[in-house]
C-alpha atoms as one frame of an Amber mdcrd trajectory, in Angstrom:
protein
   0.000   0.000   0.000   1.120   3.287  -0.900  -0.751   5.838   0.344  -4.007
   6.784   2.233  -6.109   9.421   0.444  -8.226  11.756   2.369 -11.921  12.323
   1.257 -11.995  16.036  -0.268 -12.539  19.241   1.885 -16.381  19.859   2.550
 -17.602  22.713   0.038 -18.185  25.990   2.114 -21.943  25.747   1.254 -23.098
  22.294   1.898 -26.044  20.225   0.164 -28.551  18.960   2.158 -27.786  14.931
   3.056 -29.837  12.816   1.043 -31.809  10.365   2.888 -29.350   6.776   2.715
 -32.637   4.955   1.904 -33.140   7.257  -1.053 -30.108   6.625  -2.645 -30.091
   2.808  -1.500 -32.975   2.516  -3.726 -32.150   4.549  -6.664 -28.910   2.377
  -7.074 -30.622  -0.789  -6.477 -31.684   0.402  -9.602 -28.266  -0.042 -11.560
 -27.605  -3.782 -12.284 -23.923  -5.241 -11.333 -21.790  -8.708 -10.776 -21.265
  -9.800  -7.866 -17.500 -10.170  -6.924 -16.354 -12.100  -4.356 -13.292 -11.090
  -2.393 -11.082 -13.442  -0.355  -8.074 -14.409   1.202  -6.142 -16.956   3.466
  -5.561 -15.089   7.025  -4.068 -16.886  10.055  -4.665 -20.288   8.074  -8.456
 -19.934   7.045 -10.522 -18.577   4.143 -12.387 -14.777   5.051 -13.966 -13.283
   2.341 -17.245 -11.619   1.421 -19.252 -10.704  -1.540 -19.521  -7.265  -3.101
 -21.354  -5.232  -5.824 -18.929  -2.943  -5.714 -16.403  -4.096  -8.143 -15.435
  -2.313 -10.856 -12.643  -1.842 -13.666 -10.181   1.150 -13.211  -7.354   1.282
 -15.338  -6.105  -1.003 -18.105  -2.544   0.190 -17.682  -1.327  -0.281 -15.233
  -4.190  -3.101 -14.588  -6.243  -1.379 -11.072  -9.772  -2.567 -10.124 -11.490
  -1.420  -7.252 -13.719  -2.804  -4.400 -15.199  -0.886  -1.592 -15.916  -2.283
   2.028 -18.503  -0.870   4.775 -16.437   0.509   7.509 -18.774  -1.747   9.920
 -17.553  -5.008   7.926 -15.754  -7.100  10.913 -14.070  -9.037   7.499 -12.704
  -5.599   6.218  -9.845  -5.717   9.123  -8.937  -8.940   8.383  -8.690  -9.229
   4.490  -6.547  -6.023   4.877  -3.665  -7.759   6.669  -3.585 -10.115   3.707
  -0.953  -9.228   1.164  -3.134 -10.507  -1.891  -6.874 -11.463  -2.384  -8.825
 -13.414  -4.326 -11.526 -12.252  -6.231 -13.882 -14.473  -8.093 -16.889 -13.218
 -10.431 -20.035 -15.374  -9.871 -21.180 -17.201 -12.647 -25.487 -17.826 -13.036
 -24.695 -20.942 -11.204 -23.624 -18.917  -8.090 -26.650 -18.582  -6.295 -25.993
 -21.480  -3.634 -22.778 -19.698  -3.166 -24.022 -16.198  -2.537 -26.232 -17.928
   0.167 -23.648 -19.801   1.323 -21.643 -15.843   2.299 -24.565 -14.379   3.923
 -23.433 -16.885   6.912 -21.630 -15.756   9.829 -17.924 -15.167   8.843 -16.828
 -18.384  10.472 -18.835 -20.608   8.252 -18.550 -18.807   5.093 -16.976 -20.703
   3.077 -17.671 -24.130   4.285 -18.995 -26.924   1.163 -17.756 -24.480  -0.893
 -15.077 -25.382  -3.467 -12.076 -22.898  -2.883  -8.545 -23.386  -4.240  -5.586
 -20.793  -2.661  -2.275 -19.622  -4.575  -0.286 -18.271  -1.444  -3.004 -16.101
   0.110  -5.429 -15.747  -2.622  -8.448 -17.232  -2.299 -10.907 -18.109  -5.305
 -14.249 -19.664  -5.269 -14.094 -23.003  -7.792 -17.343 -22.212 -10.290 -16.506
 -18.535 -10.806 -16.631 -16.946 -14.734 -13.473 -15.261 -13.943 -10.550 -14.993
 -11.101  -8.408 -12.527 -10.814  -5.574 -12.146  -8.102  -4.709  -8.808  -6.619
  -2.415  -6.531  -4.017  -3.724  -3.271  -2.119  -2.440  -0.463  -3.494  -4.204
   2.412  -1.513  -7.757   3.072   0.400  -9.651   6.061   0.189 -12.111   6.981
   2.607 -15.237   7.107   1.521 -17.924   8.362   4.337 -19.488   4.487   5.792
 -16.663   2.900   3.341 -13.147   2.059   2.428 -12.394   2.287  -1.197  -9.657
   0.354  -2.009  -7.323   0.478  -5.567  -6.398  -2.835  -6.121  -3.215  -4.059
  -8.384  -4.402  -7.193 -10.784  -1.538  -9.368 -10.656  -3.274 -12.074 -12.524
  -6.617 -13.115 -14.068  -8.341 -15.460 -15.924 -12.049 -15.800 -17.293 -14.469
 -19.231 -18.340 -15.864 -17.335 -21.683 -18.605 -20.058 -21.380 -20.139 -18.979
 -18.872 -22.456 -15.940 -18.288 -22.349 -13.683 -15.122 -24.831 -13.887 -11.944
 -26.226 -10.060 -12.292 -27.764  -8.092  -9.103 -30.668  -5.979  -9.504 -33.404
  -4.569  -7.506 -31.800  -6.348  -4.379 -32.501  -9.243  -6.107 -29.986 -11.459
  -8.563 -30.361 -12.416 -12.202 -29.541 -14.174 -14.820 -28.663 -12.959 -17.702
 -30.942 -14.814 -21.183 -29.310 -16.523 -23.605
């Protein structure tokens, strides 16, 4: 990690806050992937699943994912040195069940393979492995720029999409 951005200054005459709820909904209204990001920490699999993925930069290759500041798996993935992330495929809806568990029993009956501290998920359309490069705060979240190191994607498959709180698939 490089660096730790602070969010901008406050502008002298401030907007009033939009209700959370408000914008909650409105973006519930913007379909995405679901990513999920893991690692091996102190000999076990933490990870969780995120909508907030996104591309940044082709070169160098950057992604970015941001956590709640409330996530109690935030902490933990951050002492890891690289992370998994694996894009659910249309199949993944067991598994996106399966991360709504406590943190504990996350991953258990899942199929997970590891390269060093990486963790990937076994039935994902695409892995990629990454390395922190800096967070930014972000009022309730972290955002973090994230170095691909490596990647690879099943061109078979077709993404698991979530929309309207709710996932999708994608027709054929």
């Amino acid at each position: 990690m490089t660096s730790t951005t602070q969010p901008p200054e406050a502008p002298e005459h401030p907007q009033p806050a939009l209700p959370p709820r408000l914008l909650r909904q409105v973006m519930a209204g913007y379909p995405t992937g679901i990513a999920v990001v893991a690692a091996v920490v102190q000999g076990r699999v933490v990870g969780l699943s995120a909508n907030s993925f996104t591309s940044v930069s082709l070169d160098p290759p950057l992604v970015s994912v941001s956590f709640a500041k409330t996530s109690t798996t935030w902490p933990q993935l951050r002492t890891a040195p690289r992370w998994g992330i694996s894009l659910l495929a249309e199949t993944g809806d067991d598994t996106l069940s399966a991360l709504r568990r406590p943190s504990r029993t996350r991953f258990e009956g899942l199929e997970v393979t590891t390269d060093g501290q990486a963790a990937h998920l076994g039935d994902s359309l695409a892995r990629l492995t990454v390395e922190l490069v800096d967070e930014v705060d972000a009022g309730d979240h972290v955002l973090t720029l994230l170095r691909v190191l490596e990647l690879e994607r099943d061109e078979e498959q077709l993404p698991l999409v979530f929309f309207d709180s709710r996932t999708h698939r994608l027709a054929r």
